[in-house]
Rosetta silent file (secondary structure, phi, psi, omega in degrees, C-alpha in Angstrom):
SEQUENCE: XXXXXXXXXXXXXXXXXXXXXXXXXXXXXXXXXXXXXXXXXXXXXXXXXXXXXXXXXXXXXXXXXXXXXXXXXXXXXXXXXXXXXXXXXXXXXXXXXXXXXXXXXXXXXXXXXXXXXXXXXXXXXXXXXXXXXXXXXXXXXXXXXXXXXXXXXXXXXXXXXXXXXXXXXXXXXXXXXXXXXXXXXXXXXXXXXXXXXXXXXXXXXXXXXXXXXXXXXXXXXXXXXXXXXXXXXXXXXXXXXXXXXXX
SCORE:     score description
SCORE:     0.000 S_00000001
   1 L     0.000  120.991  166.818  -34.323   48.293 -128.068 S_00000001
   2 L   125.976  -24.987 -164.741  -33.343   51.899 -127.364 S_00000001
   3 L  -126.400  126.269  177.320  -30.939   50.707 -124.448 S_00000001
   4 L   -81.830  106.135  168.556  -27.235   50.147 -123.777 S_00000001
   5 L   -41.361  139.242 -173.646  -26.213   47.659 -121.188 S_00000001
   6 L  -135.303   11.813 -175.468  -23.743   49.174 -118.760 S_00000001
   7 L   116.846  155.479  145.982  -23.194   45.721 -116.286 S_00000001
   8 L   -53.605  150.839  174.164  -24.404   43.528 -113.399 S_00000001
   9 L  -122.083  138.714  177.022  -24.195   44.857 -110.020 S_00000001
  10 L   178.004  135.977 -151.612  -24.621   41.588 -107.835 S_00000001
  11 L  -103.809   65.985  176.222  -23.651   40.805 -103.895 S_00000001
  12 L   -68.326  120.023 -165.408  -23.181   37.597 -104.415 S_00000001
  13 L    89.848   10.261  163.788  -24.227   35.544 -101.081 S_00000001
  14 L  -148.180  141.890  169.256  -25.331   38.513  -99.229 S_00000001
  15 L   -49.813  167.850 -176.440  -28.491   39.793  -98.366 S_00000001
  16 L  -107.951   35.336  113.215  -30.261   42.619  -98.644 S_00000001
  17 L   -22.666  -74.358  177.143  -30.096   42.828  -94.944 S_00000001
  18 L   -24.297  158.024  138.660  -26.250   43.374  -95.004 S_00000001
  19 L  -109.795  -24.007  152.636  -25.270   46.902  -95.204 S_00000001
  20 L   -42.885   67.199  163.492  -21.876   45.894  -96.391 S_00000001
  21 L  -103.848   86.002 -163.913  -22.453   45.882 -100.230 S_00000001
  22 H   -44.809  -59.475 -141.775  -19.805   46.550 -102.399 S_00000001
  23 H   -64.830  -62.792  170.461  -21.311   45.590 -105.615 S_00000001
  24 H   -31.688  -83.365 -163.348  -24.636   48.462 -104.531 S_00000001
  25 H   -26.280  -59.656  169.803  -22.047   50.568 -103.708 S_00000001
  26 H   -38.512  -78.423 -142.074  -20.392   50.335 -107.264 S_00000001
  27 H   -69.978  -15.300 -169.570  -23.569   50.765 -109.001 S_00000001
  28 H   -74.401  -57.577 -176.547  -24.918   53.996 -107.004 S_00000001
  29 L   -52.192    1.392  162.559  -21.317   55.736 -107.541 S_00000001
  30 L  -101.523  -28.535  135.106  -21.792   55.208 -111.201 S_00000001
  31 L    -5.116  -62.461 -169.179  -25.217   56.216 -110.488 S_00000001
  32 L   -96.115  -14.164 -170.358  -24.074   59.614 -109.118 S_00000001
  33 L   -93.362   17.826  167.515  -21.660   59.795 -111.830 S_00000001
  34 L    74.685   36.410 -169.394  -24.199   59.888 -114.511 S_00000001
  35 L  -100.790  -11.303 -172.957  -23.202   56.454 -115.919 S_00000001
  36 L   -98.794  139.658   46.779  -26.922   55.111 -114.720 S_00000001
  37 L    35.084  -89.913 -162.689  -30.081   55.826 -116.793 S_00000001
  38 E  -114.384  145.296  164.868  -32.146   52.946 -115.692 S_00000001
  39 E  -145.855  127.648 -176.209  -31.510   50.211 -112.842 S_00000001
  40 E  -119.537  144.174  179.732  -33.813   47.169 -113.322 S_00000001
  41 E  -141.578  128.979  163.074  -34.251   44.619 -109.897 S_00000001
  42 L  -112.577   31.973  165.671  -36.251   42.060 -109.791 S_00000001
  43 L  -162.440  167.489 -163.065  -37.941   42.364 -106.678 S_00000001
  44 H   -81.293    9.901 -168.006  -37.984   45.260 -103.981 S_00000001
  45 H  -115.698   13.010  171.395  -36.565   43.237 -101.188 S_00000001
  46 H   -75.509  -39.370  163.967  -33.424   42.324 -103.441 S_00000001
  47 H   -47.352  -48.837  162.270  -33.032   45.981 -103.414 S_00000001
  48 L   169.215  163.829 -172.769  -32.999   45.880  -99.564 S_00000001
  49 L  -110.464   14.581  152.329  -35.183   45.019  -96.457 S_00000001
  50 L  -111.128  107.047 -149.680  -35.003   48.407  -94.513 S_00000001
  51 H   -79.325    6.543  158.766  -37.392   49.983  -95.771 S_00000001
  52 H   -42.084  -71.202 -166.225  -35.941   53.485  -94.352 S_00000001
  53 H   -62.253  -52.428 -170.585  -32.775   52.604  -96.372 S_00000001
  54 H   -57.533  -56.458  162.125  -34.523   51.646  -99.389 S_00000001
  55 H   -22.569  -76.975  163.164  -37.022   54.708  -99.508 S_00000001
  56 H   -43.562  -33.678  174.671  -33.896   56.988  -99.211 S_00000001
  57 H   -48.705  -64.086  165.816  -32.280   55.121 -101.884 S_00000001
  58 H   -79.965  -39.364  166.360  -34.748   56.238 -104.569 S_00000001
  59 H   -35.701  -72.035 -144.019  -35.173   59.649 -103.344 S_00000001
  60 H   -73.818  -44.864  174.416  -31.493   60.146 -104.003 S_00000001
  61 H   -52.676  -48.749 -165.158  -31.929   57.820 -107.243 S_00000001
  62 H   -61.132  -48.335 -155.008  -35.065   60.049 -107.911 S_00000001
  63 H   -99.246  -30.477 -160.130  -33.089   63.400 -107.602 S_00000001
  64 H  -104.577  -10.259  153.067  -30.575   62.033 -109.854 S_00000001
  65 L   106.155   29.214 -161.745  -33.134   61.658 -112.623 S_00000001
  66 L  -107.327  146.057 -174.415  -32.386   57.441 -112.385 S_00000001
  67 E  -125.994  133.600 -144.175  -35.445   55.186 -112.480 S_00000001
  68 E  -136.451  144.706 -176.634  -35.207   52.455 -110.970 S_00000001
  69 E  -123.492  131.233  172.560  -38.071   49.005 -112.463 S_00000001
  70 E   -82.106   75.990 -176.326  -39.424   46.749 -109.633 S_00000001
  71 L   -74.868  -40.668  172.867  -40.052   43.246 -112.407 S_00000001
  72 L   -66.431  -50.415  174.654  -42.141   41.209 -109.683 S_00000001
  73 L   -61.545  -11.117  169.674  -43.908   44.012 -108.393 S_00000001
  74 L    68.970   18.685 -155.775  -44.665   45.312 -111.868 S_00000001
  75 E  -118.983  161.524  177.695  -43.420   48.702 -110.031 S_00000001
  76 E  -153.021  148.585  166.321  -41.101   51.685 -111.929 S_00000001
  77 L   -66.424  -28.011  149.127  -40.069   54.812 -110.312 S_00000001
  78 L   -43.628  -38.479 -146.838  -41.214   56.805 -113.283 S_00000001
  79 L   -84.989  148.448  131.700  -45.397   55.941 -112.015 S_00000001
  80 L   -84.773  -14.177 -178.086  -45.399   58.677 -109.726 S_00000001
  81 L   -83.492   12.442  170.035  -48.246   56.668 -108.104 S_00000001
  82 H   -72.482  -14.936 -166.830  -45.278   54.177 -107.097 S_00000001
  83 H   -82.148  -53.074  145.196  -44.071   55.804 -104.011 S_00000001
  84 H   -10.436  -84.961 -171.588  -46.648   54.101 -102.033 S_00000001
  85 H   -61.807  -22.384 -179.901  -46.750   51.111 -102.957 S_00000001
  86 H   -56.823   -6.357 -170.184  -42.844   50.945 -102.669 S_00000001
  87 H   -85.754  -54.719  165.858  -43.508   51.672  -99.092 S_00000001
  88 H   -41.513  -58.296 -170.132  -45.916   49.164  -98.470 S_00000001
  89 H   -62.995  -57.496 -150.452  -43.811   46.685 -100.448 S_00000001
  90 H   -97.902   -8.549  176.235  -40.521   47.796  -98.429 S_00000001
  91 H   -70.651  -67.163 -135.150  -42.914   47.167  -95.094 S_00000001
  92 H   -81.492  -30.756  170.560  -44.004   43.746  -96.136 S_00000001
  93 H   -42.223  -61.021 -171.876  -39.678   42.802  -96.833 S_00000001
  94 H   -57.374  -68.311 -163.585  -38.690   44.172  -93.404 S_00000001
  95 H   -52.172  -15.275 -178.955  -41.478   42.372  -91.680 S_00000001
  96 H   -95.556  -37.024  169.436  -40.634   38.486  -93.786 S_00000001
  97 H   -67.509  -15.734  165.986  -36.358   39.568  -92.568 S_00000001
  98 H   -74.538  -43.032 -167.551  -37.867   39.946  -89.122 S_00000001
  99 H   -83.640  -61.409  160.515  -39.724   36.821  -89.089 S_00000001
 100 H   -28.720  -48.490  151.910  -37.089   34.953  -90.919 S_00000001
 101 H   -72.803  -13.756 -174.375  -34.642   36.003  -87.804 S_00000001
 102 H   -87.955  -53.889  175.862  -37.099   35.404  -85.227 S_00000001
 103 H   -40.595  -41.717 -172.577  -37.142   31.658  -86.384 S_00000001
 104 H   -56.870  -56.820 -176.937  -33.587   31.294  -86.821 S_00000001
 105 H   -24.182  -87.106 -172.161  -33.689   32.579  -83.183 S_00000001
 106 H   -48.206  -52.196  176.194  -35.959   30.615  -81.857 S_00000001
 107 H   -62.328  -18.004  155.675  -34.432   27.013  -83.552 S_00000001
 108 H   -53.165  -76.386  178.670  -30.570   28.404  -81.715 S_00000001
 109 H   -42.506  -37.672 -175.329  -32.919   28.484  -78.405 S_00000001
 110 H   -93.230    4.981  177.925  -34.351   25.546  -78.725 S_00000001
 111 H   -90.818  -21.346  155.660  -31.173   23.977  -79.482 S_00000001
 112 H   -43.055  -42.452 -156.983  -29.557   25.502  -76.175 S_00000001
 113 L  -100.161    5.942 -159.158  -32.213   24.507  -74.229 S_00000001
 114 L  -114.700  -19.039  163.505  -31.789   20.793  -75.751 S_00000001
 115 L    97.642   15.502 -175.444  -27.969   21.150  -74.735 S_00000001
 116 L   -76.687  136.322  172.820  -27.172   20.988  -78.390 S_00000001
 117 L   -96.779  146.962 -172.506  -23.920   23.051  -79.163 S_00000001
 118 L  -113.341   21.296 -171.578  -24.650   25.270  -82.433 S_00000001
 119 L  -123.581  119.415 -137.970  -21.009   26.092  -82.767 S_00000001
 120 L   -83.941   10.035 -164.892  -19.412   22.712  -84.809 S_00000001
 121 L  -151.761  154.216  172.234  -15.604   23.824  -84.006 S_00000001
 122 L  -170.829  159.222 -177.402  -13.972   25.646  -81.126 S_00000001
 123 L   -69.624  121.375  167.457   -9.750   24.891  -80.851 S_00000001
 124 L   109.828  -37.291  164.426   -9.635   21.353  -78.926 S_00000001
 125 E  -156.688  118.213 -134.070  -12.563   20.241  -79.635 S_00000001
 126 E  -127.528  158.455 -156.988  -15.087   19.693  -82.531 S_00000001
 127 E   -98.570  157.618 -140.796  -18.673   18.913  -82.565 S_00000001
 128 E   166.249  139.429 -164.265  -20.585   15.524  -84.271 S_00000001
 129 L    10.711   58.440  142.001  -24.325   14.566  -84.043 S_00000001
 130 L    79.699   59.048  151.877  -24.902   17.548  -81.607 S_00000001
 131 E  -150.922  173.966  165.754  -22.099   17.076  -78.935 S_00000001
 132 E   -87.783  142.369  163.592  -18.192   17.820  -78.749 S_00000001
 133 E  -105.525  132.275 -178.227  -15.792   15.395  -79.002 S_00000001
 134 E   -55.289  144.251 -170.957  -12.126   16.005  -77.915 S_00000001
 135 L  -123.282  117.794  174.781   -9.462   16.301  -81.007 S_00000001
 136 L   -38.270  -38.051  169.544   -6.141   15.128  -79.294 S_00000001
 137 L   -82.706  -51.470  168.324   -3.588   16.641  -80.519 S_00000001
 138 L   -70.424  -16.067  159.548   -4.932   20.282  -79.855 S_00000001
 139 H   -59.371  -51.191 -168.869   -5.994   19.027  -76.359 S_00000001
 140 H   -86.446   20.775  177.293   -2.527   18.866  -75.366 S_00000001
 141 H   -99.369  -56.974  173.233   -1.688   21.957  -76.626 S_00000001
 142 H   -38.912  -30.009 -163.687   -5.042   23.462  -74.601 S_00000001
 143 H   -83.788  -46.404  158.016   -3.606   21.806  -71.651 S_00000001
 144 H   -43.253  -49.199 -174.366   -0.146   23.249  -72.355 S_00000001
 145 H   -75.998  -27.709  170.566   -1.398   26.618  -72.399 S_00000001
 146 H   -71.504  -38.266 -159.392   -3.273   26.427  -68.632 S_00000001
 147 H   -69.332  -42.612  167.969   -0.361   24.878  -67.350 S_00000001
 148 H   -55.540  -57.444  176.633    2.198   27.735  -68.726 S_00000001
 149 H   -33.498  -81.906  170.449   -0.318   30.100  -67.294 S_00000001
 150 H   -38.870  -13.665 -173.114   -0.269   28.648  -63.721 S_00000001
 151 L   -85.469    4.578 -170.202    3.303   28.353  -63.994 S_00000001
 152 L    89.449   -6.401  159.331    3.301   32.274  -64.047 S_00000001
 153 L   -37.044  135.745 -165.347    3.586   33.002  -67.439 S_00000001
 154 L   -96.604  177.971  177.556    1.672   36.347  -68.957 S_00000001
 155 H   -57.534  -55.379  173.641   -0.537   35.823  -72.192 S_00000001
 156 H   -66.477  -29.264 -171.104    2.035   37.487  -74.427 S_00000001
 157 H   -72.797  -44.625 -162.910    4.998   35.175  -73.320 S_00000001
 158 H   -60.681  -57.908  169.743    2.639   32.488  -73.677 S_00000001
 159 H   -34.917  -58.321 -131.519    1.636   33.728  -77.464 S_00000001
 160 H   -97.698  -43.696 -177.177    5.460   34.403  -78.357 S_00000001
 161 H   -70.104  -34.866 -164.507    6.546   30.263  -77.029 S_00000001
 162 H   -88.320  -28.888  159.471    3.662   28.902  -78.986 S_00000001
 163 H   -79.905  -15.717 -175.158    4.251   30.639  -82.233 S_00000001
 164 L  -104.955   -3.807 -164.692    7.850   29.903  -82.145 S_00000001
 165 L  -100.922   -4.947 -160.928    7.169   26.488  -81.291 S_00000001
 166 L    90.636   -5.087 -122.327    5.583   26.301  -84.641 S_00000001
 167 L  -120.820  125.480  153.234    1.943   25.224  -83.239 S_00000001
 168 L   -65.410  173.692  158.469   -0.813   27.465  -84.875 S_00000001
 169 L  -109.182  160.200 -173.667   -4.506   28.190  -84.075 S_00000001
 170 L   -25.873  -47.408 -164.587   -7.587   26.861  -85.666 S_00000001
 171 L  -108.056   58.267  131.388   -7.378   29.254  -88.453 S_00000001
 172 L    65.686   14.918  170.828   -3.626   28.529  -89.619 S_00000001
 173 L   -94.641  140.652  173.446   -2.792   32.027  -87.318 S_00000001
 174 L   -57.905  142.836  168.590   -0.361   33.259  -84.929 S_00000001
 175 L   -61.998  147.482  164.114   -1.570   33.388  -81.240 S_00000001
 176 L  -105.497  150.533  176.302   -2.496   36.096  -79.904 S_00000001
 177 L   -73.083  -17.416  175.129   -3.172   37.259  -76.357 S_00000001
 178 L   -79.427  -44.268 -176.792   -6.833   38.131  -76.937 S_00000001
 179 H   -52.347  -62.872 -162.265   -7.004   34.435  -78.148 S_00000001
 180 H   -80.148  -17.884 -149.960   -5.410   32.727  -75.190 S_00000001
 181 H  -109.313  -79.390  172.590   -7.405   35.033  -72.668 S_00000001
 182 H   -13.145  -52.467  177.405  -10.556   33.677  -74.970 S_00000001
 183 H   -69.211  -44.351 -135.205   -9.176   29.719  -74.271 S_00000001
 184 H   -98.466  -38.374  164.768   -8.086   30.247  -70.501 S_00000001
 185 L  -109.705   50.876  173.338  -12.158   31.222  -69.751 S_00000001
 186 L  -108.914   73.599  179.054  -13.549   28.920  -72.402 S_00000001
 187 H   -31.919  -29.660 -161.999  -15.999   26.643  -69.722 S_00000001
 188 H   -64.442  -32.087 -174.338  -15.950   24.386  -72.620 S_00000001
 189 H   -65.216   -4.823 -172.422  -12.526   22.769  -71.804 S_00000001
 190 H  -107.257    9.404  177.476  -13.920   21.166  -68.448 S_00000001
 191 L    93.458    3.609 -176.909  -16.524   19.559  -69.794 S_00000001
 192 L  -100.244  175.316  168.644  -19.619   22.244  -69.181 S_00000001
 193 E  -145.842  110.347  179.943  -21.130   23.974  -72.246 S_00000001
 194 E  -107.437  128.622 -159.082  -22.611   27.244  -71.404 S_00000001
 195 E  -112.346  150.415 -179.359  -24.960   28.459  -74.429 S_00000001
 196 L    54.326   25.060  168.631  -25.830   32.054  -75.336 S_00000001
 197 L   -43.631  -27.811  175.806  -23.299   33.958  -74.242 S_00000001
 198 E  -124.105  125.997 -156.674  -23.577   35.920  -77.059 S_00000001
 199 E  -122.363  176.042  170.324  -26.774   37.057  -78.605 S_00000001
 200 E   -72.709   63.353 -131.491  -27.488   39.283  -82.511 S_00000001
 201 L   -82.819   14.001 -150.525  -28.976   42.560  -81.227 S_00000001
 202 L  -160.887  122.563  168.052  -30.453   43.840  -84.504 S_00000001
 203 L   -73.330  -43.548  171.365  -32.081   41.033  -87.184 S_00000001
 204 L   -36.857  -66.025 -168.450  -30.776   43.984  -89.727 S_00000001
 205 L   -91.894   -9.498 -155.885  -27.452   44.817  -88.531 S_00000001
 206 L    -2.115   67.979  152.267  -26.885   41.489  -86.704 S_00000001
 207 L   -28.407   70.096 -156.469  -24.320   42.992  -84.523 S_00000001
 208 E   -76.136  134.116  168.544  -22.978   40.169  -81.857 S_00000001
 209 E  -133.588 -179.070  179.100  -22.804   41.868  -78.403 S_00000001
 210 E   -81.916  114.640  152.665  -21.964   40.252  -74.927 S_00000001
 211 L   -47.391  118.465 -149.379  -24.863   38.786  -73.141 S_00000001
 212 L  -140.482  -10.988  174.751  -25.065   40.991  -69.578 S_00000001
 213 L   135.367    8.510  176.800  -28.640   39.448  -68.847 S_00000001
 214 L   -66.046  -11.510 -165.320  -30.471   40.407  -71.249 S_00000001
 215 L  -147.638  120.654  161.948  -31.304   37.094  -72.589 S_00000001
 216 L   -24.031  130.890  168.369  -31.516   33.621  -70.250 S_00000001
 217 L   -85.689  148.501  166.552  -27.811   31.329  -70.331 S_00000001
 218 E  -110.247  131.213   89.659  -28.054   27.401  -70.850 S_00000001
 219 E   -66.666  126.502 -174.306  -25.629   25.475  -68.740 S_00000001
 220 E  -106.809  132.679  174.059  -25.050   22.039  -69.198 S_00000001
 221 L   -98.899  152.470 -168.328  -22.845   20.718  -67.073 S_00000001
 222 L    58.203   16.845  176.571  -20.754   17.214  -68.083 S_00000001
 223 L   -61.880  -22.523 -176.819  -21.819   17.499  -71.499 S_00000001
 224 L  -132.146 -158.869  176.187  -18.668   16.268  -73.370 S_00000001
 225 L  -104.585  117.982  166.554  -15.307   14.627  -72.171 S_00000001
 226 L   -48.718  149.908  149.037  -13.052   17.254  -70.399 S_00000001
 227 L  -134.270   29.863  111.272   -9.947   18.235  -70.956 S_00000001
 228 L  -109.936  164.459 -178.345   -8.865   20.041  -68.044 S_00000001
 229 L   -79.583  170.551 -167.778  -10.223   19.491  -64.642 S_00000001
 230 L   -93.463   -9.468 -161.839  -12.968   22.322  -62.969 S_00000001
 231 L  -102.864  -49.697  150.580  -10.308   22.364  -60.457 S_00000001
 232 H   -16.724  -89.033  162.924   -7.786   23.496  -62.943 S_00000001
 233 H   -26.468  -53.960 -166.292   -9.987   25.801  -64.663 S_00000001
 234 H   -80.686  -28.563 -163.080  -10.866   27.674  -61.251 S_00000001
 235 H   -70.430  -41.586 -175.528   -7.586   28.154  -60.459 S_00000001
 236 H   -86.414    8.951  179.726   -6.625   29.813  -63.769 S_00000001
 237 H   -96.800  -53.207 -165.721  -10.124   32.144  -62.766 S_00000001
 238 H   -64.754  -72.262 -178.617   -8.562   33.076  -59.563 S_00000001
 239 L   -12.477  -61.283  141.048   -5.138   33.865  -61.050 S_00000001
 240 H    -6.510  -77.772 -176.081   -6.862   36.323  -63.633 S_00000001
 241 H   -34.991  -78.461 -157.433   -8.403   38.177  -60.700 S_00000001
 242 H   -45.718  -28.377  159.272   -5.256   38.189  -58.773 S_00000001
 243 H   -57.227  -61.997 -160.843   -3.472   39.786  -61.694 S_00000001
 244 H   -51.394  -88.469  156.948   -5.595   42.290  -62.705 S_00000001
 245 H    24.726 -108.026  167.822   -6.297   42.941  -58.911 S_00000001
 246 H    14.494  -65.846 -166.361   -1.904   43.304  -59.038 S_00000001
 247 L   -80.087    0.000    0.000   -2.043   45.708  -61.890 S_00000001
């Protein structure tokens, strides 16, 4: 009684991890625009799980005269004796999104170290009860593209024949040269599967960076059915050099 609804704010499918929240975004700019009163959540890690970020959040909410009610936590922004426990509370988030990522973590590792692939599609070949199997049609396209390479071809020419040829990429897209350069050192086509190349750096920001040694590689070698030879493969390694080397 006493209060006028002004909307939902709500991320739907993303965490309060992300920092890329539109919907948050919305409601604080109506927020600053004096369109907010009240903002009821019902729990403080819904709000977000850094508890830096969160903290600041209601200071600035705080300064703007906006009160923001915690319904599991029984907490309101009004209590002045809330600023504590919101801290505590914004501790105990971070530390269950930390833990949550260290597991995830750890089941990716132990699926690496079991020779498991955790990625179920790659162009050429797609994965079933935890190995790849070759898809046929896109093999001979993969095969197409080393062979233009060795044949002296650059990346872009290579892009520019395959798009005009009609022939797409996994995702219904024109080729690109970062794409084919991606394929042409892709271990996967020869039958090895080298795991972790790429690690999260941040459970927060989950960032993907390039693996430089920071974190142990899995190689399996002969894990699926090839589709180019290792012989192949090396050839189109040296070639690489010898360009850049050129240029």
């Amino acid at each position: 009684p006493g209060w006028d609804f002004v909307g939902h704010f709500v991320d739907e499918g993303v965490t309060g991890t992300k920092l890329d929240r539109p919907a948050f975004d919305r409601m604080m700019e109506d927020a600053r625009a004096g369109k907010i009163d009240i903002i009821l959540t019902k729990t403080v890690s819904r709000f977000g799980r850094n508890m830096t970020a969160v903290l600041d959040t209601l200071r600035e909410l705080q300064a703007l005269d906006v009160v923001v009610i915690f319904d599991n936590e029984r907490l309101s922004t009004a209590d002045p004796d809330t600023n504590l426990s919101l801290q505590f509370q914004g501790i105990q988030a971070e530390i269950e999104s930390k833990q949550t990522s260290d597991y995830q973590k750890w089941a990716i590792r132990n699926k690496f170290k079991m020779g498991i692939p955790t990625s179920n599609r790659t162009y050429g070949l797609k994965a079933n009860g935890g190995r790849y199997y070759v898809v046929p049609e896109e093999a001979k396209v993969i095969r197409q593209i080393f062979e233009m390479y060795l044949s002296g071809m650059g990346l872009m020419a290579i892009a520019k024949a395959l798009n005009e040829a009609g022939i797409t990429t996994i995702n219904d897209s024109l080729w690109r040269p970062s794409t084919l350069k991606g394929i042409l050192t892709n271990e996967k086509y020869t039958g090895d599967l080298l795991m972790q190349k790429t690690f999260r750096d941040h459970h927060l920001t989950k960032r993907k960076v390039k693996n430089q040694g920071e974190l142990p590689k899995y190689l399996v070698e002969d894990a699926h059915e090839p589709i180019i030879t290792k012989e192949v493969f090396q050839q189109v390694q040296q070639e690489m050099t010898r360009r850049r080397i050129k240029d």
